[in-house]
Coordinates of C-alpha atoms in Angstrom, one line a residue:
M9 CA -67.8 145.6 -38.1
S10 CA -71.0 146.5 -39.8
L11 CA -72.4 144.7 -42.8
E12 CA -73.3 146.6 -45.9
L13 CA -75.3 145.7 -49.0
S14 CA -74.5 147.3 -52.3
E15 CA -77.2 148.5 -54.7
S16 CA -76.5 145.4 -56.8
D17 CA -77.2 143.0 -54.0
S18 CA -80.6 141.5 -53.9
S19 CA -82.9 142.6 -51.1
P20 CA -85.7 140.4 -49.8
S21 CA -88.0 143.4 -50.0
S22 CA -87.7 143.6 -53.8
D23 CA -89.2 140.2 -54.6
K24 CA -90.4 138.7 -51.4
E25 CA -94.0 138.5 -52.6
N26 CA -93.1 137.0 -56.0
L27 CA -94.0 133.5 -55.0
P28 CA -93.0 130.8 -55.6
R29 CA -89.3 131.6 -55.8
K30 CA -86.0 129.9 -54.9
M31 CA -83.9 130.4 -51.8
G32 CA -80.9 128.0 -51.9
S33 CA -82.3 124.5 -52.3
F34 CA -85.7 125.6 -51.0
K35 CA -88.7 126.8 -53.0
L36 CA -90.7 129.4 -51.1
I37 CA -94.5 128.9 -51.7
R38 CA -96.4 130.9 -49.1
K39 CA -95.8 133.7 -46.6
L40 CA -96.5 132.6 -43.0
G41 CA -95.6 135.7 -41.0
E42 CA -93.2 138.5 -40.3
G43 CA -91.2 139.4 -37.2
A44 CA -88.4 141.6 -36.0
M45 CA -85.7 139.3 -37.3
G46 CA -87.2 138.3 -40.7
V47 CA -90.0 137.0 -42.9
V48 CA -91.1 133.4 -42.6
Y49 CA -92.3 131.3 -45.5
E50 CA -93.6 127.8 -46.1
A51 CA -91.2 126.1 -48.4
I52 CA -90.3 122.9 -50.1
H53 CA -86.8 121.4 -50.0
E54 CA -86.7 120.4 -53.6
P55 CA -84.1 117.6 -53.4
S56 CA -86.0 115.7 -50.8
G57 CA -89.6 117.1 -51.1
R58 CA -89.6 117.9 -47.4
R59 CA -91.7 120.8 -46.3
A60 CA -90.0 123.4 -44.1
A61 CA -90.3 126.9 -42.7
V62 CA -87.7 129.3 -44.1
K63 CA -86.9 132.5 -42.3
E64 CA -85.4 135.2 -44.6
M65 CA -83.5 137.9 -42.9
T66 CA -84.7 141.5 -43.3
T67 CA -82.6 144.1 -45.0
A68 CA -82.7 146.3 -41.9
D69 CA -81.2 143.5 -39.7
L70 CA -78.7 142.6 -42.3
R71 CA -77.3 146.1 -42.2
N72 CA -77.2 146.1 -38.4
T73 CA -74.3 144.4 -36.7
T74 CA -76.2 143.5 -33.6
G75 CA -79.2 142.1 -35.6
Y76 CA -76.9 140.0 -37.7
K77 CA -75.1 138.6 -34.6
R78 CA -78.4 137.7 -33.1
W79 CA -79.3 135.9 -36.3
E80 CA -76.1 133.9 -36.2
R81 CA -76.6 133.2 -32.6
E82 CA -80.1 131.8 -33.2
I83 CA -78.7 129.5 -35.8
D84 CA -75.9 128.3 -33.5
I85 CA -78.3 127.6 -30.7
L86 CA -80.8 125.7 -32.9
K87 CA -78.0 123.5 -34.2
T88 CA -77.2 122.6 -30.6
L89 CA -80.7 121.9 -29.4
K90 CA -82.3 118.7 -30.6
H91 CA -85.6 118.0 -28.7
P92 CA -89.1 116.9 -29.8
N93 CA -90.6 120.1 -28.1
I94 CA -88.2 122.5 -29.8
V95 CA -88.5 123.5 -33.4
R96 CA -85.9 121.6 -35.4
F97 CA -83.0 123.2 -37.3
Y98 CA -82.7 122.0 -41.0
A99 CA -80.2 124.2 -42.8
N100 CA -79.0 127.7 -43.2
G101 CA -77.2 129.6 -46.0
R102 CA -77.3 132.7 -48.3
S103 CA -79.2 133.3 -51.4
K104 CA -78.1 136.3 -53.5
S105 CA -76.3 137.7 -50.4
V106 CA -79.5 137.3 -48.2
P107 CA -79.2 135.0 -45.2
Y108 CA -81.9 132.4 -44.6
L109 CA -82.6 129.8 -42.0
A110 CA -84.7 126.6 -42.7
M111 CA -86.5 125.0 -39.8
E112 CA -89.2 122.4 -39.0
L113 CA -92.6 123.5 -40.3
V114 CA -95.0 123.2 -37.4
E115 CA -98.6 122.3 -38.5
G116 CA -100.5 124.3 -35.9
E117 CA -101.0 127.7 -34.4
A118 CA -99.2 129.9 -31.9
L119 CA -100.8 130.0 -28.4
D120 CA -101.3 133.8 -28.6
K121 CA -103.6 133.4 -31.6
L122 CA -105.5 130.5 -29.9
L123 CA -105.9 132.6 -26.7
K124 CA -107.5 135.4 -28.8
K125 CA -109.8 132.8 -30.6
R126 CA -111.0 130.7 -27.6
G127 CA -109.9 132.4 -24.4
A128 CA -108.4 130.6 -21.5
F129 CA -107.5 126.9 -21.7
D130 CA -108.7 124.1 -19.4
W131 CA -106.3 123.8 -16.4
R132 CA -105.5 120.1 -17.2
T133 CA -104.5 121.0 -20.8
V134 CA -102.3 123.8 -19.5
A135 CA -100.6 121.4 -17.1
I136 CA -99.9 118.9 -20.0
L137 CA -98.6 121.6 -22.3
G138 CA -96.6 123.2 -19.5
A139 CA -94.9 119.9 -18.7
Q140 CA -93.8 119.6 -22.4
L141 CA -92.5 123.2 -22.3
C142 CA -90.5 122.3 -19.2
D143 CA -89.0 119.4 -21.1
A144 CA -87.8 121.8 -23.8
L145 CA -86.5 124.3 -21.3
H146 CA -84.6 121.7 -19.3
H147 CA -83.0 120.5 -22.5
A148 CA -81.9 124.1 -23.3
H149 CA -80.8 124.8 -19.8
Q150 CA -78.7 121.6 -19.8
S151 CA -76.9 123.2 -22.8
K152 CA -76.5 126.4 -20.7
I153 CA -79.0 128.3 -23.0
I154 CA -81.5 130.7 -21.5
H155 CA -84.4 131.5 -23.8
R156 CA -85.2 135.0 -22.3
D157 CA -88.3 135.5 -24.4
L158 CA -90.9 132.9 -23.4
K159 CA -94.4 134.1 -24.4
P160 CA -97.4 132.5 -26.1
S161 CA -96.4 133.8 -29.6
N162 CA -93.2 131.7 -29.4
L163 CA -95.1 128.5 -28.5
M164 CA -96.7 126.5 -31.3
L165 CA -99.5 124.0 -30.7
T166 CA -99.7 121.0 -32.9
G167 CA -100.7 117.3 -32.6
T168 CA -104.3 116.3 -31.9
P169 CA -106.8 117.2 -29.2
Q170 CA -106.1 113.8 -27.6
R171 CA -102.3 114.2 -27.9
P172 CA -101.4 117.9 -28.1
I173 CA -97.7 118.7 -28.8
L174 CA -96.1 122.0 -27.8
K175 CA -93.1 123.4 -29.8
L176 CA -90.8 126.1 -28.5
A177 CA -89.5 128.5 -31.1
D178 CA -87.6 131.7 -31.6
F179 CA -84.2 131.6 -29.9
G180 CA -83.3 135.0 -31.4
I181 CA -82.5 136.7 -28.1
A182 CA -81.5 133.5 -26.2
K183 CA -78.3 133.8 -24.2
A184 CA -75.6 131.3 -23.6
L185 CA -74.6 131.5 -19.9
E186 CA -70.9 131.8 -20.8
E187 CA -71.5 134.3 -23.6
T188 CA -70.4 137.9 -23.4
G189 CA -70.4 140.9 -25.6
I190 CA -73.4 140.3 -27.9
T191 CA -75.7 142.6 -25.9
A192 CA -74.5 145.7 -24.1
T193 CA -73.8 145.2 -20.4
G194 CA -76.8 146.0 -18.3
R195 CA -79.1 146.1 -21.3
T196 CA -82.7 144.8 -20.8
V197 CA -83.7 142.4 -23.6
G198 CA -87.1 140.6 -23.7
T199 CA -90.8 141.2 -23.8
A200 CA -92.0 143.4 -20.9
A201 CA -95.1 141.5 -20.0
Y202 CA -93.1 138.3 -19.4
M203 CA -89.8 139.5 -18.0
A204 CA -88.4 138.4 -14.6
P205 CA -87.5 141.1 -12.1
E206 CA -83.7 140.3 -12.4
Q207 CA -84.0 140.5 -16.1
I208 CA -85.2 144.1 -15.7
A209 CA -83.0 145.2 -12.8
E210 CA -79.9 143.1 -13.1
P211 CA -79.8 141.6 -16.6
D212 CA -76.2 140.4 -16.2
T213 CA -77.4 138.1 -13.4
I214 CA -80.0 136.0 -15.3
S215 CA -80.0 132.2 -14.9
H216 CA -82.3 129.3 -15.8
K217 CA -84.7 130.6 -13.1
T218 CA -85.3 133.7 -15.3
D219 CA -87.1 131.4 -17.8
L220 CA -89.1 129.9 -14.9
Y221 CA -90.6 133.2 -14.0
S222 CA -91.6 133.8 -17.6
L223 CA -93.0 130.2 -17.6
G224 CA -95.2 131.2 -14.6
I225 CA -96.5 134.2 -16.6
V226 CA -97.4 132.0 -19.5
L227 CA -99.1 129.4 -17.4
Y228 CA -101.1 132.1 -15.6
Q229 CA -102.2 133.6 -18.9
L230 CA -103.2 130.3 -20.4
V231 CA -105.3 129.2 -17.5
T232 CA -106.9 132.6 -16.8
G233 CA -106.9 134.2 -20.2
E234 CA -105.3 137.3 -18.6
L235 CA -101.8 138.5 -17.7
P236 CA -101.0 138.8 -14.0
F237 CA -99.8 142.4 -14.6
N238 CA -101.3 145.1 -16.9
G239 CA -99.2 148.2 -17.0
A240 CA -100.3 151.1 -19.3
T241 CA -96.7 151.7 -20.4
Y242 CA -93.5 149.7 -20.7
A243 CA -92.0 151.4 -17.6
A244 CA -95.2 150.7 -15.6
M245 CA -95.2 147.1 -16.6
M246 CA -91.5 146.8 -15.4
T247 CA -92.4 148.4 -12.1
L248 CA -95.2 145.9 -11.5
H249 CA -92.8 143.0 -12.1
L250 CA -90.3 144.5 -9.6
K251 CA -92.6 145.6 -6.8
E252 CA -96.2 144.2 -7.0
K253 CA -97.4 140.8 -6.0
P254 CA -99.7 139.4 -8.7
P255 CA -103.3 138.2 -7.8
R256 CA -103.6 134.5 -7.4
A257 CA -104.6 132.6 -10.6
S258 CA -107.4 131.0 -8.6
S259 CA -109.0 134.4 -8.1
K260 CA -109.7 134.4 -11.9
A261 CA -110.1 130.7 -12.9
H262 CA -110.9 127.3 -11.5
L263 CA -107.7 125.2 -11.0
P264 CA -106.4 122.8 -8.3
P265 CA -104.7 124.4 -5.3
E266 CA -101.5 122.6 -6.2
F267 CA -101.5 124.3 -9.6
D268 CA -102.3 127.7 -8.0
D269 CA -99.4 127.3 -5.6
L270 CA -97.0 126.3 -8.3
I271 CA -97.8 129.3 -10.5
D272 CA -97.5 131.6 -7.4
Q273 CA -94.0 130.1 -6.6
L274 CA -92.9 130.5 -10.2
L275 CA -93.8 134.2 -9.9
S276 CA -91.6 134.8 -6.9
K277 CA -89.6 138.0 -7.1
A278 CA -86.4 136.3 -5.8
P279 CA -85.0 133.6 -8.1
Q280 CA -84.0 131.4 -5.1
D281 CA -87.7 131.3 -4.1
R282 CA -88.7 129.7 -7.4
P283 CA -88.6 125.9 -8.0
F284 CA -85.1 124.3 -8.5
D285 CA -85.3 123.8 -12.2
A286 CA -87.6 123.1 -15.2
L287 CA -87.3 119.4 -14.6
A288 CA -88.8 119.7 -11.1
V289 CA -91.6 122.0 -12.5
G290 CA -92.4 119.5 -15.2
E291 CA -92.7 116.6 -12.7
R292 CA -95.1 118.7 -10.6
L293 CA -97.2 119.6 -13.7
R294 CA -97.5 116.0 -14.7
A295 CA -98.7 115.1 -11.3
I296 CA -101.2 117.9 -11.5
A297 CA -102.4 116.9 -14.9
A298 CA -103.1 113.4 -13.5
M299 CA -105.2 114.7 -10.6
D300 CA -108.9 113.9 -10.4
W301 CA -109.9 117.4 -9.3
K302 CA -113.2 119.2 -9.8
P303 CA -114.0 122.9 -8.9
Q304 CA -116.2 123.5 -5.9
E305 CA -118.6 126.3 -7.0
K306 CA -119.2 128.9 -4.3
L307 CA -122.9 129.6 -3.8
P308 CA -123.9 133.2 -3.3
P309 CA -125.2 134.0 0.3
R310 CA -128.9 133.7 0.6
A311 CA -130.9 136.9 1.1
T312 CA -133.1 137.0 4.3
T313 CA -136.5 138.6 4.3
E314 CA -138.7 138.9 7.4
V315 CA -142.2 137.5 6.8
R316 CA -145.0 138.0 9.3
T317 CA -147.5 135.1 9.6
R318 CA -150.4 134.2 11.8
P319 CA -149.7 131.7 14.6
R320 CA -149.6 128.1 13.4
P321 CA -152.2 125.8 15.0
T322 CA -150.7 123.0 17.2
S323 CA -150.5 119.6 15.4
T324 CA -151.6 116.2 16.8
I325 CA -147.9 115.1 17.0
E326 CA -147.0 118.2 19.0
R327 CA -149.9 117.6 21.4
A328 CA -148.7 114.0 21.8
G329 CA -145.3 115.4 23.0
W330 CA -143.3 114.9 19.8
N331 CA -141.2 117.8 18.3
P332 CA -141.6 118.0 14.5
E333 CA -138.0 119.2 14.1
T334 CA -136.9 116.0 15.9
I335 CA -138.9 113.9 13.5
A336 CA -137.3 115.6 10.5
T337 CA -133.9 115.2 11.9
L338 CA -134.4 111.5 12.5
G339 CA -135.6 111.1 8.9
L340 CA -132.6 112.9 7.6
V341 CA -130.2 110.7 9.6
V342 CA -131.9 107.5 8.3
S343 CA -131.7 108.8 4.7
L344 CA -128.0 109.6 5.1
V345 CA -127.2 106.2 6.6
L346 CA -128.9 104.5 3.6
I347 CA -127.1 106.7 1.1
L348 CA -123.7 106.2 2.8
S349 CA -124.2 102.4 2.9
F350 CA -124.9 102.4 -0.9
M351 CA -121.9 104.5 -1.6
L352 CA -119.6 102.3 0.4
W353 CA -121.0 99.2 -1.3
Y354 CA -120.5 100.9 -4.7
I355 CA -116.9 102.0 -3.9
F356 CA -115.6 98.8 -2.3
A357 CA -117.6 96.2 -4.3
P358 CA -115.0 94.1 -6.2
V359 CA -114.7 95.0 -9.9
S360 CA -114.9 92.0 -12.1
T361 CA -111.7 90.9 -14.0
D362 CA -113.4 91.5 -17.3
S363 CA -114.4 95.0 -16.4
L364 CA -110.9 95.8 -14.9
Y365 CA -109.3 94.4 -18.1
T366 CA -111.4 96.6 -20.3
Q367 CA -110.6 99.7 -18.2
V368 CA -106.9 99.1 -18.3
K369 CA -106.9 98.2 -22.0
A370 CA -108.6 101.5 -22.9
V371 CA -105.8 103.5 -21.3
M372 CA -103.0 101.3 -22.7
D373 CA -104.4 101.6 -26.2
T374 CA -103.9 105.4 -26.0
D375 CA -100.2 104.9 -25.2
N376 CA -100.5 108.2 -23.3
R377 CA -97.5 108.4 -21.0
L378 CA -99.2 110.7 -18.5
A379 CA -102.2 108.5 -18.1
I380 CA -100.1 105.3 -17.9
R381 CA -97.8 106.8 -15.3
D382 CA -100.7 108.0 -13.1
S383 CA -100.5 106.2 -9.7
R384 CA -104.2 105.3 -9.7
F385 CA -103.9 103.7 -13.0
Q386 CA -100.8 101.8 -11.8
A387 CA -102.8 100.5 -8.9
K388 CA -105.4 99.1 -11.3
L389 CA -102.8 97.6 -13.5
D390 CA -101.1 95.9 -10.5
E391 CA -104.5 94.6 -9.3
L392 CA -105.2 93.1 -12.7
L393 CA -101.9 91.4 -12.8
I394 CA -102.5 89.4 -9.7
R395 CA -106.1 88.3 -10.7
S396 CA -106.2 84.5 -10.8
D397 CA -108.8 84.3 -13.6
L398 CA -106.9 86.2 -16.3
G399 CA -106.3 83.1 -18.2
D400 CA -104.5 83.6 -21.6
R401 CA -104.7 87.4 -21.1
F402 CA -101.9 87.3 -18.5
E403 CA -99.0 87.8 -21.0
Q404 CA -100.9 90.8 -22.5
V405 CA -101.3 92.4 -19.1
R406 CA -97.7 91.7 -18.3
S407 CA -96.6 93.4 -21.5
W408 CA -98.7 96.4 -20.4
K409 CA -96.9 96.5 -17.1
D410 CA -93.5 96.3 -18.9
R411 CA -94.6 99.3 -21.0
A412 CA -95.5 101.2 -17.9
M413 CA -92.2 100.3 -16.3
F414 CA -90.4 101.4 -19.4
F415 CA -92.0 104.8 -19.2
E416 CA -90.9 105.1 -15.6
A417 CA -87.3 104.1 -16.3
E418 CA -87.2 106.5 -19.3
D419 CA -88.4 109.4 -17.1
K420 CA -85.8 108.6 -14.4
A421 CA -83.0 108.2 -16.9
R422 CA -83.6 111.7 -18.2
T423 CA -82.7 113.0 -14.7
I424 CA -79.4 111.1 -14.3
K425 CA -76.1 112.7 -14.8
I426 CA -74.0 110.9 -17.4
P427 CA -70.2 110.8 -16.9
G428 CA -68.5 113.2 -19.2
Q429 CA -71.8 114.9 -20.2
A430 CA -72.2 118.7 -19.8
G431 CA -74.9 120.0 -17.5
S432 CA -74.9 120.4 -13.7
L433 CA -78.7 120.2 -13.1
K434 CA -79.0 116.4 -13.3
R435 CA -78.6 114.1 -10.3
A436 CA -76.2 111.4 -9.5
P437 CA -77.3 107.7 -9.8
S438 CA -79.0 106.6 -6.6
N439 CA -78.8 102.8 -6.9
P440 CA -76.8 100.0 -8.8
I441 CA -79.2 99.8 -11.8
E442 CA -79.0 103.6 -12.3
E443 CA -75.2 103.4 -12.0
L444 CA -75.2 100.7 -14.7
Y445 CA -77.4 102.9 -16.9
A446 CA -75.1 105.9 -16.5
Q447 CA -71.9 103.9 -17.3
T448 CA -73.6 102.3 -20.3
A449 CA -75.0 105.6 -21.6
A450 CA -71.5 107.2 -21.4
E451 CA -69.8 104.4 -23.3
A452 CA -72.7 104.1 -25.9
Q453 CA -72.7 107.9 -26.5
R454 CA -68.9 107.9 -27.0
L455 CA -69.3 105.1 -29.6
E456 CA -72.2 106.9 -31.3
A457 CA -70.0 110.0 -31.5
D458 CA -67.5 107.9 -33.4
L459 CA -70.3 106.5 -35.5
E460 CA -69.8 103.0 -34.2
L461 CA -73.5 102.2 -34.2
E462 CA -73.2 98.4 -34.0
K463 CA -70.8 98.6 -31.0
S464 CA -73.1 101.1 -29.3
A465 CA -76.1 98.8 -29.9
Q466 CA -74.1 95.9 -28.5
R467 CA -73.2 97.9 -25.4
W468 CA -76.9 98.5 -24.7
R469 CA -77.7 94.8 -25.3
S470 CA -74.9 94.0 -22.8
M471 CA -76.7 96.1 -20.2
A472 CA -80.0 94.3 -20.9
E473 CA -78.2 91.0 -20.4
Q474 CA -77.0 92.1 -16.9
I475 CA -80.5 92.8 -15.7
D476 CA -82.8 90.2 -14.2
A477 CA -85.7 89.8 -16.6
E478 CA -87.9 88.5 -13.9
A479 CA -87.3 91.3 -11.4
P480 CA -90.3 93.6 -11.6
E481 CA -88.4 96.7 -10.5
E482 CA -85.7 96.1 -13.2
R483 CA -87.7 95.1 -16.2
G484 CA -88.3 98.7 -17.2
W485 CA -84.6 99.4 -17.3
R486 CA -84.0 96.3 -19.4
A487 CA -86.7 97.4 -21.9
L488 CA -85.0 100.9 -22.0
A489 CA -81.6 99.3 -22.8
L490 CA -83.1 97.2 -25.6
S491 CA -85.0 100.2 -27.0
E492 CA -81.7 102.1 -27.3
A493 CA -80.1 99.2 -29.0
E494 CA -83.0 99.0 -31.5
K495 CA -82.6 102.7 -32.3
N496 CA -79.0 102.1 -33.4
Q497 CA -80.0 99.0 -35.3
A498 CA -82.8 100.8 -37.1
K499 CA -80.4 103.7 -38.0
L500 CA -77.9 101.2 -39.4
Q501 CA -80.6 99.4 -41.4
E502 CA -81.7 102.7 -42.9
L503 CA -78.2 103.5 -44.0
R504 CA -77.6 100.0 -45.4
Q505 CA -80.8 100.3 -47.4
A506 CA -79.7 103.6 -48.8
I507 CA -76.4 102.1 -49.9
D508 CA -78.2 99.0 -51.4
D509 CA -80.6 101.2 -53.4
E510 CA -77.7 103.2 -54.9
M511 CA -75.7 100.0 -55.6
K512 CA -78.7 98.6 -57.5
R513 CA -79.0 101.8 -59.5
A514 CA -75.3 101.6 -60.4
R515 CA -75.6 97.9 -61.4
S516 CA -78.6 98.8 -63.5
L517 CA -76.7 101.4 -65.4
I518 CA -73.9 98.9 -66.2
E519 CA -76.3 96.2 -67.3
T520 CA -78.6 98.3 -69.4
Q521 CA -76.7 101.3 -70.8
S522 CA -73.8 101.8 -73.1
G523 CA -71.1 103.6 -71.1
G524 CA -72.8 102.5 -67.9
V525 CA -69.5 101.9 -66.1
R526 CA -68.5 105.6 -66.6
Q527 CA -71.9 106.6 -65.1
A528 CA -71.8 104.2 -62.3
I529 CA -68.4 105.1 -60.9
P530 CA -69.4 108.5 -59.6
I531 CA -72.3 106.9 -57.8
W532 CA -69.9 104.5 -56.0
Q533 CA -67.5 107.4 -55.3
N534 CA -70.3 109.4 -53.8
L535 CA -71.3 106.5 -51.6
I536 CA -67.8 106.1 -50.3
E537 CA -67.4 109.8 -49.6
K538 CA -70.7 109.9 -47.8
Y539 CA -70.7 106.6 -45.8
W540 CA -67.0 105.7 -45.3
I541 CA -67.1 107.5 -41.9
Y542 CA -69.3 104.7 -40.6
P543 CA -67.0 101.8 -39.8
D544 CA -70.0 99.4 -39.9
L545 CA -70.7 100.3 -43.5
R546 CA -67.2 100.0 -45.0
P547 CA -67.6 96.3 -45.9
L548 CA -70.6 97.2 -48.1
L549 CA -68.5 99.8 -49.9
T550 CA -65.5 97.6 -50.7
R551 CA -67.1 94.5 -52.0
G552 CA -69.2 93.3 -54.9
P553 CA -69.4 94.8 -58.4
L554 CA -67.2 97.8 -57.5
Q555 CA -64.3 95.6 -56.4
R556 CA -64.7 93.4 -59.5
L557 CA -64.5 96.5 -61.7
V558 CA -61.2 97.3 -60.0
D559 CA -59.9 93.7 -60.4
N560 CA -60.8 93.8 -64.2
G561 CA -59.0 97.1 -64.7
M562 CA -62.3 98.9 -65.5
A563 CA -62.0 101.3 -62.5
P564 CA -59.1 102.9 -60.7
P565 CA -57.9 101.0 -57.6
D566 CA -58.2 104.1 -55.3
I567 CA -62.0 104.1 -55.8
V568 CA -62.3 101.6 -52.9
N569 CA -59.9 103.5 -50.6
R570 CA -61.1 105.9 -48.0
P571 CA -61.5 109.4 -49.5

């Protein structure tokens, strides 16, 4: 069924540049860009004051059945995906018959624009950003969503130079693996420069590894500033993807051999030859980012020129039977021995505890997960922890070790399959502590789904109590369990504060205004309608001044009943 707009319907083209203007509860204030599926504006959500990016559907797509279905699909997918490296969904709706989608406003620039401005990125930066992109892809793949259109223009860079953050956007042509019928069978969808061979030749067979190929193209382009294939036409580009082997990234840029090999593997023609999943790629990229690698510049070969000279007179040393070349060689050997001795002393000389403490503190102060998880830093931290002259700094160093172990446990936890949770790409628990985590997470998530936040927090605290606080290998898991409990407690506290603020406003109306009871009752009714679904909050909604009003006959009894 096709969608039609009558002449009386408002079209976004008629007033899109008349800014500011309203779209639902959002006020559009500035145009950010325009794409195939709509126009994007910077906007303010007026009730909350929160800034957002609002995409307004174009009239052409609104009239097109396929375009409208893609629009609806992007909304459904964004509602499903909740990850720090994926642009967040806020709301959607219609304004004067025109659909709109409100999303997180990313303060930054798309990578394609940055490539044009500055050229290729440093290999370490690319590895860090690539690892974040892998986290986003793994989250999508766990939900059986294939992006199908990975490219620099869909990747937003925000954060700071010290802590860059990558955001994946535009799921307009993403595909759910079980989905059928939205695109015609056998139809190729995507951007030619980044398409995997199977996406071109057999689009019905795509999998999560299709995104891995596109990821390889993106990494290649970021680190070299060029695409691996440059076809003059759409058809030529597709042929290159299908038949030609791309040149190694190392032929165009300096990068570690491990990074070069990973990109080459991602660009394998056959999906089975690519890495297992985005999670595995992310782990390899994090290891690469932590490497201490420097390029070895190749010197050009020296030119040789024949020079004719007169015979050199024999020196006194030669007449004495010494060969000058032998003398030079002996001098070189002595020099090398002295240099090597100094280097060995420099490398193996013990570092003072104060110096080691300063080095470790500098890294811990950044709270940079990659740096803290680096094996060389871990060795320094472990060395510092056993120093006998730490004095009153021991507890501080131990807390740093706990933080590092927390990061390790958190990274492992993300790879563990939780009972009852969708997704086949995660692994089974490999030891008793991981089995305890999986069981706890399953129960806690069930409680959270029922909005039983206090019980969920208690379940995480119960896990922490079962862990030996003095066992070094278990302390990270204990910290992880307590962190999950604290998240639920913080959420509860936020909700309780919101109720308390509204209760105070209602009491103020009763105490200061004539007819305040009549004005206060809708406030309480709204609180009950909004928060009754939380079992932990019901006592707050059925006690105090509201109940006294019922007891005194000033409010109807059913006001304190569940809506």
